[in-house]
mmCIF file of C-alpha atoms in Angstrom:
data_model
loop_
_atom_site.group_PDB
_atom_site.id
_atom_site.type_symbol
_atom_site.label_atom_id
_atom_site.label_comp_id
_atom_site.label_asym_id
_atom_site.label_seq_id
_atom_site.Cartn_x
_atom_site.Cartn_y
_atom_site.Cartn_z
ATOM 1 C CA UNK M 6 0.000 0.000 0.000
ATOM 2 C CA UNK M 7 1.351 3.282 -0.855
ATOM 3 C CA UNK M 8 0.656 6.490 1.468
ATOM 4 C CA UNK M 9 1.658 9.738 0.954
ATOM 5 C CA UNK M 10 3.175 12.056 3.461
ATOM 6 C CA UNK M 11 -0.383 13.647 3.598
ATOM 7 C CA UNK M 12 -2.618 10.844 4.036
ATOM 8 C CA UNK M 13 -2.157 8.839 7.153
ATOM 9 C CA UNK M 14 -4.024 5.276 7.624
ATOM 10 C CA UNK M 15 -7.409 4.783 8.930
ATOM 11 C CA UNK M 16 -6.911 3.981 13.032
ATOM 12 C CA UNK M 17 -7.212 0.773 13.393
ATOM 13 C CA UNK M 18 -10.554 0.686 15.537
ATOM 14 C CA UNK M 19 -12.157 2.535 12.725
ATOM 15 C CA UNK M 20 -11.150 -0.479 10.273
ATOM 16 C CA UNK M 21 -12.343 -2.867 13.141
ATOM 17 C CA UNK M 22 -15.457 -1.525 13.418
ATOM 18 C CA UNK M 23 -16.515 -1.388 9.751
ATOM 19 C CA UNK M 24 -15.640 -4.961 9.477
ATOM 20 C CA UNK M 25 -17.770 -5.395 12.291
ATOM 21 C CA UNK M 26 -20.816 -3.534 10.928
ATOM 22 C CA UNK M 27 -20.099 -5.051 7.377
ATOM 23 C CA UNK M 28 -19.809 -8.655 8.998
ATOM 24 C CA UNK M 29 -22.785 -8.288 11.331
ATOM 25 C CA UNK M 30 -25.114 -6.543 8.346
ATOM 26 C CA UNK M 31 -24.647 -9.493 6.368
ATOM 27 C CA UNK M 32 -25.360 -11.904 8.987
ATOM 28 C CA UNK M 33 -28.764 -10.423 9.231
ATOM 29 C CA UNK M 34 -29.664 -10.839 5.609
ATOM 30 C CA UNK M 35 -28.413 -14.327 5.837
ATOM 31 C CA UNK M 36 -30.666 -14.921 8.838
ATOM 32 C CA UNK M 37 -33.970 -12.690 6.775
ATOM 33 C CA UNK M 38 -33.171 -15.196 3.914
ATOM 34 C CA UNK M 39 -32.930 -18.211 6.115
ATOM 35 C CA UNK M 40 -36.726 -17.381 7.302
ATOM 36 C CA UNK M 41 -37.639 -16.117 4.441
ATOM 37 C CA UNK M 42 -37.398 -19.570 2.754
ATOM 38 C CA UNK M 43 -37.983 -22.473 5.309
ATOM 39 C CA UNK M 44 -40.869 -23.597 3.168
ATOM 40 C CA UNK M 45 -40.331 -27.241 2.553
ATOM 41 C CA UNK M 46 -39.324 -28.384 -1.553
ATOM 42 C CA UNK M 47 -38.898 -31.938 -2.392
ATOM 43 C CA UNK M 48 -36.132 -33.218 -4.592
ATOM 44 C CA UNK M 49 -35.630 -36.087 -6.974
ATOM 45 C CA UNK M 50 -32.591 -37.038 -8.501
ATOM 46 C CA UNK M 51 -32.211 -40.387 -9.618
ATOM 47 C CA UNK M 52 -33.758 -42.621 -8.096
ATOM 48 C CA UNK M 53 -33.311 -40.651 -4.935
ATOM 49 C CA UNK M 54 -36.475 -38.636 -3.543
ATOM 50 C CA UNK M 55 -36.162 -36.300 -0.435
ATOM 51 C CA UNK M 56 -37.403 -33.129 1.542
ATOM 52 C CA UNK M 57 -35.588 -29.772 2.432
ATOM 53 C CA UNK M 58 -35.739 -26.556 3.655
ATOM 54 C CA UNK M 59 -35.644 -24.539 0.933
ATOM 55 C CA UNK M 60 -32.681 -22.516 1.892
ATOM 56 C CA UNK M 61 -30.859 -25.377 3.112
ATOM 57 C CA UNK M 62 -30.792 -26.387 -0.717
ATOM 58 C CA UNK M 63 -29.453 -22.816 -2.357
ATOM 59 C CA UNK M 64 -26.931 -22.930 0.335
ATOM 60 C CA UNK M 65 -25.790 -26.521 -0.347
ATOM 61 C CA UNK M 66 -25.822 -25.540 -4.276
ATOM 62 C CA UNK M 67 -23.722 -22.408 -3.331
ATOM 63 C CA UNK M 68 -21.245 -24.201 -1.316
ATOM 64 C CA UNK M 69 -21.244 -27.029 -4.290
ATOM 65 C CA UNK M 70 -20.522 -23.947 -6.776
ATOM 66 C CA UNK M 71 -17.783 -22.762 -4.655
ATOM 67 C CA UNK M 72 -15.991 -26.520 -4.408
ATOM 68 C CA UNK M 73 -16.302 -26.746 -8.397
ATOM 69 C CA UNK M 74 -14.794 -23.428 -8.918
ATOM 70 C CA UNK M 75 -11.907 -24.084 -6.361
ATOM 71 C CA UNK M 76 -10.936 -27.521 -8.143
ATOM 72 C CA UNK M 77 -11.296 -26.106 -11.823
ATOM 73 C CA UNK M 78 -8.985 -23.220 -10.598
ATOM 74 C CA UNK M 79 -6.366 -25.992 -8.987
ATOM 75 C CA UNK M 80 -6.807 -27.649 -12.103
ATOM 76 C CA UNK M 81 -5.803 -24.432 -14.292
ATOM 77 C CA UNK M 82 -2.907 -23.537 -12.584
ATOM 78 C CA UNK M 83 -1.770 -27.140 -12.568
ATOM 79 C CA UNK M 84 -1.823 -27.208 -16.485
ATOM 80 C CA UNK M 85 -0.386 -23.819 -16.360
ATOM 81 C CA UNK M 86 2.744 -25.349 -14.050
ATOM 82 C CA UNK M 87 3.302 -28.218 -16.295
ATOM 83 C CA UNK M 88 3.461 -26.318 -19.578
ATOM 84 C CA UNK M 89 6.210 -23.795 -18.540
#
């Protein structure tokens, strides 16, 4: 980071406490979505057949999104490492 003679760095409580506010405003629209979709969906995949909440499910397809991404970027670099 590059700082002038001018400009001096945020205090470090300040930076504390918007990660706090940040942190803690996003906890409360995870918890308004959470209620916001308990209603019940049923699956089927397969041969497989079961009931969630709905939320439950985004999240789980969110966290499966996440996984995917991380091994197709692993994957990238590790063609990009064997080809130089």
């Amino acid at each position: 980071r590059i700082c002038s003679i001018d400009s001096a760095p945020p205090p470090v409580g300040s930076t504390l406490k918007l990660r706090l506010t940040v942190t803690l405003a996003l906890l409360m629209l995870v918890v308004v979505f959470l209620v916001q979709n308990a209603a019940m969906v049923e699956i089927r995949f397969l041969f497989w057949e079961f009931a969630m909440p709905r939320s439950l499910l985004v999240i789980l397809m969110l966290l499966n999104g996440i996984v995917i991404g991380w091994f197709m970027r692993a994957m990238y670099r590790l063609s990009r490492a064997t080809q130089d």
